[in-house]
Amino acid sequence: MRDAEAVIVGAGAAGLSLAYRLCAPAAGNRQPTVLLIDAPHGPRTPQERTWCYWEAPGGAFDSALTASWERLRVHGPDGAATEGRPAPFRYKMLRSRDFEAFVGARLAGRSGVVRATATVESVRDAAGGAEVRGRDEAGRPVVYRARWVFDSRPGVRLPPARTTLQQHFRGWFVRTGRPAFDPATADLMDFRTPQPAHGLSFGYVLPLSEHTALVEYTEFSRRILHTAAYERALRRYTAQVLRLDGFRVTAVEQGAIPMTDGRFPRRAGRSVFRIGTAGGATRASTGYTFAAVQRQSAHIAAALLAGRAPLPPPAHTAWHRAMDAVLLRALDRGRVDGAEFFTGLFRTVPMERLLRFLDGRSRLWEDVAIGLRSPVLPMLRTAAELPLLSRRATVR
């Protein structure tokens, strides 16, 4: 006996997004039974997260947004600013607690949706579908059965890759005593930060009002830092670059996103699929994930509701994954100055076109045009050596 037609393991961005799509009114009269399993609260529960993405106004989650911006700005290492309006896009900021509340309210009104809390220990194929085994909050064994299982849990190891970097960061939510920010303009990348020998670093400022903002320090490099190192970088950035004074930190966020050219399997069995970052939704060269998760979730839901096997589609094309592999390797080997590379793109490519490229939605001719604005010889050298390199597994 099945507990549901679909079991979703994990109630993060990917799990909640898929549950939302399966239970949306647009799904029509057929409403699948869905079981959403979330992990118990505890020391391993992730802190509140912030997801950012760009799309036109009127998106499905606009009512839950913390803020959005119609203008974006990039500062080069020399301090020169490039600013633009990437119409029709707006840059949108969504905090995990608001997304959870938004989707939770939708799910609460659906009779075919059940939520459970359990520590999942195994997911595997079984007769007629798949089964999920674990333990509930009291430590008792539980077993859930379904026709399809969608697993969003990250693996202990990343898939074998030629290059693996980490996008790691720490951010302060700050409140100033006097007006210090332009609420209409987000600083997407500010390269007035000390650059590592391999990879890159930048500041990131998302104003919420004239007095409040999320200020982050981010690196693309092989290893994450200790908290004290992020704190030093943030103190330097806020004091010497932003010249903020008289502010207080009201909240913090910290995390790391794998940037890898490894191949994430989207299928783990006849009836078991990987979704979200575990299914390759993270763009390897930028770390952006949320928009790809929405595209992936919409495709899965449409297939399941139509009675087809709901295999998640590749979140990014083979062409874009190949371009990402070249850039990651060039950054890791120090062949490309990351700060100059991204600054140059924003200075020479129309912002709306560049954002579609960074999100993996650009056309081939646009990709070629953008590629010609990059350091061509180092990129060609890197592309030539990639087929000769072996792939190695990396522990998270």
PDB file of N, CA and C in Angstrom, residues 166-172 201-202 215-238 253-257:
ATOM      1  N   GLN A 166      34.420  26.379  -4.058  1.00  0.00           N
ATOM      2  CA  GLN A 166      33.318  26.699  -3.148  1.00  0.00           C
ATOM      3  C   GLN A 166      32.985  28.180  -3.290  1.00  0.00           C
ATOM      4  N   GLN A 167      31.714  28.475  -3.386  1.00  0.00           N
ATOM      5  CA  GLN A 167      31.272  29.860  -3.235  1.00  0.00           C
ATOM      6  C   GLN A 167      30.856  29.999  -1.771  1.00  0.00           C
ATOM      7  N   HIS A 168      31.696  30.639  -0.967  1.00  0.00           N
ATOM      8  CA  HIS A 168      31.432  30.703   0.466  1.00  0.00           C
ATOM      9  C   HIS A 168      31.330  32.158   0.898  1.00  0.00           C
ATOM     10  N   PHE A 169      30.522  32.412   1.907  1.00  0.00           N
ATOM     11  CA  PHE A 169      30.155  33.794   2.219  1.00  0.00           C
ATOM     12  C   PHE A 169      29.678  33.922   3.661  1.00  0.00           C
ATOM     13  N   ARG A 170      29.718  35.144   4.126  1.00  0.00           N
ATOM     14  CA  ARG A 170      29.080  35.522   5.378  1.00  0.00           C
ATOM     15  C   ARG A 170      28.493  36.910   5.176  1.00  0.00           C
ATOM     16  N   GLY A 171      27.275  37.095   5.666  1.00  0.00           N
ATOM     17  CA  GLY A 171      26.597  38.373   5.478  1.00  0.00           C
ATOM     18  C   GLY A 171      26.077  38.942   6.782  1.00  0.00           C
ATOM     19  N   TRP A 172      26.110  40.250   6.856  1.00  0.00           N
ATOM     20  CA  TRP A 172      25.517  40.978   7.978  1.00  0.00           C
ATOM     21  C   TRP A 172      24.271  41.710   7.497  1.00  0.00           C
ATOM     22  N   SER A 201      37.042  37.353  -5.049  1.00  0.00           N
ATOM     23  CA  SER A 201      36.229  37.769  -3.907  1.00  0.00           C
ATOM     24  C   SER A 201      35.498  39.036  -4.293  1.00  0.00           C
ATOM     25  N   PHE A 202      34.374  39.288  -3.614  1.00  0.00           N
ATOM     26  CA  PHE A 202      33.619  40.511  -3.868  1.00  0.00           C
ATOM     27  C   PHE A 202      32.675  40.795  -2.714  1.00  0.00           C
ATOM     28  N   VAL A 215      24.706  43.047   3.796  1.00  0.00           N
ATOM     29  CA  VAL A 215      26.060  43.274   3.295  1.00  0.00           C
ATOM     30  C   VAL A 215      26.824  41.969   3.434  1.00  0.00           C
ATOM     31  N   GLU A 216      27.324  41.430   2.308  1.00  0.00           N
ATOM     32  CA  GLU A 216      28.009  40.141   2.343  1.00  0.00           C
ATOM     33  C   GLU A 216      29.420  40.239   1.792  1.00  0.00           C
ATOM     34  N   TYR A 217      30.265  39.347   2.297  1.00  0.00           N
ATOM     35  CA  TYR A 217      31.579  39.110   1.724  1.00  0.00           C
ATOM     36  C   TYR A 217      31.561  37.697   1.151  1.00  0.00           C
ATOM     37  N   THR A 218      31.966  37.567  -0.115  1.00  0.00           N
ATOM     38  CA  THR A 218      31.892  36.287  -0.826  1.00  0.00           C
ATOM     39  C   THR A 218      33.229  35.970  -1.474  1.00  0.00           C
ATOM     40  N   GLU A 219      33.595  34.688  -1.457  1.00  0.00           N
ATOM     41  CA  GLU A 219      34.773  34.215  -2.190  1.00  0.00           C
ATOM     42  C   GLU A 219      34.400  33.018  -3.052  1.00  0.00           C
ATOM     43  N   PHE A 220      35.047  32.915  -4.205  1.00  0.00           N
ATOM     44  CA  PHE A 220      35.082  31.681  -4.983  1.00  0.00           C
ATOM     45  C   PHE A 220      36.496  31.129  -4.817  1.00  0.00           C
ATOM     46  N   SER A 221      36.661  30.042  -4.097  1.00  0.00           N
ATOM     47  CA  SER A 221      37.989  29.462  -3.897  1.00  0.00           C
ATOM     48  C   SER A 221      37.832  28.012  -3.471  1.00  0.00           C
ATOM     49  N   ARG A 222      38.959  27.329  -3.296  1.00  0.00           N
ATOM     50  CA  ARG A 222      38.883  25.906  -2.981  1.00  0.00           C
ATOM     51  C   ARG A 222      38.404  25.629  -1.572  1.00  0.00           C
ATOM     52  N   ARG A 223      38.774  26.479  -0.630  1.00  0.00           N
ATOM     53  CA  ARG A 223      38.493  26.187   0.777  1.00  0.00           C
ATOM     54  C   ARG A 223      37.697  27.320   1.412  1.00  0.00           C
ATOM     55  N   ILE A 224      36.796  26.922   2.311  1.00  0.00           N
ATOM     56  CA  ILE A 224      36.044  27.916   3.057  1.00  0.00           C
ATOM     57  C   ILE A 224      36.919  28.485   4.172  1.00  0.00           C
ATOM     58  N   LEU A 225      36.502  29.596   4.732  1.00  0.00           N
ATOM     59  CA  LEU A 225      37.277  30.283   5.756  1.00  0.00           C
ATOM     60  C   LEU A 225      36.690  30.015   7.140  1.00  0.00           C
ATOM     61  N   HIS A 226      37.446  30.364   8.159  1.00  0.00           N
ATOM     62  CA  HIS A 226      36.911  30.385   9.515  1.00  0.00           C
ATOM     63  C   HIS A 226      36.057  31.638   9.684  1.00  0.00           C
ATOM     64  N   THR A 227      35.102  31.562  10.593  1.00  0.00           N
ATOM     65  CA  THR A 227      34.189  32.692  10.797  1.00  0.00           C
ATOM     66  C   THR A 227      34.946  33.981  11.076  1.00  0.00           C
ATOM     67  N   ALA A 228      36.041  33.898  11.833  1.00  0.00           N
ATOM     68  CA  ALA A 228      36.800  35.100  12.174  1.00  0.00           C
ATOM     69  C   ALA A 228      37.342  35.791  10.921  1.00  0.00           C
ATOM     70  N   ALA A 229      37.705  35.007   9.899  1.00  0.00           N
ATOM     71  CA  ALA A 229      38.224  35.601   8.666  1.00  0.00           C
ATOM     72  C   ALA A 229      37.128  36.346   7.915  1.00  0.00           C
ATOM     73  N   TYR A 230      35.924  35.793   7.888  1.00  0.00           N
ATOM     74  CA  TYR A 230      34.807  36.510   7.252  1.00  0.00           C
ATOM     75  C   TYR A 230      34.514  37.806   8.011  1.00  0.00           C
ATOM     76  N   GLU A 231      34.561  37.724   9.328  1.00  0.00           N
ATOM     77  CA  GLU A 231      34.275  38.917  10.129  1.00  0.00           C
ATOM     78  C   GLU A 231      35.304  40.020   9.847  1.00  0.00           C
ATOM     79  N   ARG A 232      36.567  39.653   9.736  1.00  0.00           N
ATOM     80  CA  ARG A 232      37.591  40.647   9.405  1.00  0.00           C
ATOM     81  C   ARG A 232      37.328  41.264   8.034  1.00  0.00           C
ATOM     82  N   ALA A 233      36.972  40.416   7.071  1.00  0.00           N
ATOM     83  CA  ALA A 233      36.710  40.921   5.724  1.00  0.00           C
ATOM     84  C   ALA A 233      35.497  41.858   5.714  1.00  0.00           C
ATOM     85  N   LEU A 234      34.480  41.524   6.473  1.00  0.00           N
ATOM     86  CA  LEU A 234      33.292  42.373   6.527  1.00  0.00           C
ATOM     87  C   LEU A 234      33.585  43.696   7.229  1.00  0.00           C
ATOM     88  N   ARG A 235      34.374  43.645   8.288  1.00  0.00           N
ATOM     89  CA  ARG A 235      34.730  44.893   8.963  1.00  0.00           C
ATOM     90  C   ARG A 235      35.520  45.804   8.023  1.00  0.00           C
ATOM     91  N   ARG A 236      36.458  45.212   7.283  1.00  0.00           N
ATOM     92  CA  ARG A 236      37.223  46.013   6.338  1.00  0.00           C
ATOM     93  C   ARG A 236      36.321  46.583   5.250  1.00  0.00           C
ATOM     94  N   TYR A 237      35.447  45.760   4.713  1.00  0.00           N
ATOM     95  CA  TYR A 237      34.598  46.195   3.604  1.00  0.00           C
ATOM     96  C   TYR A 237      33.634  47.301   4.033  1.00  0.00           C
ATOM     97  N   THR A 238      33.002  47.130   5.178  1.00  0.00           N
ATOM     98  CA  THR A 238      32.048  48.153   5.627  1.00  0.00           C
ATOM     99  C   THR A 238      32.743  49.449   6.015  1.00  0.00           C
ATOM    100  N   GLU A 253      24.089  35.705   8.189  1.00  0.00           N
ATOM    101  CA  GLU A 253      23.902  34.466   7.439  1.00  0.00           C
ATOM    102  C   GLU A 253      25.261  34.021   6.918  1.00  0.00           C
ATOM    103  N   GLN A 254      25.431  32.732   6.790  1.00  0.00           N
ATOM    104  CA  GLN A 254      26.711  32.191   6.348  1.00  0.00           C
ATOM    105  C   GLN A 254      26.451  30.881   5.641  1.00  0.00           C
ATOM    106  N   GLY A 255      27.238  30.605   4.600  1.00  0.00           N
ATOM    107  CA  GLY A 255      27.028  29.358   3.889  1.00  0.00           C
ATOM    108  C   GLY A 255      28.100  29.112   2.855  1.00  0.00           C
ATOM    109  N   ALA A 256      27.973  27.973   2.173  1.00  0.00           N
ATOM    110  CA  ALA A 256      28.894  27.596   1.098  1.00  0.00           C
ATOM    111  C   ALA A 256      28.110  26.827   0.049  1.00  0.00           C
ATOM    112  N   ILE A 257      28.368  27.151  -1.215  1.00  0.00           N
ATOM    113  CA  ILE A 257      27.697  26.522  -2.343  1.00  0.00           C
ATOM    114  C   ILE A 257      28.763  25.871  -3.218  1.00  0.00           C
TER     115      ILE A 257
END
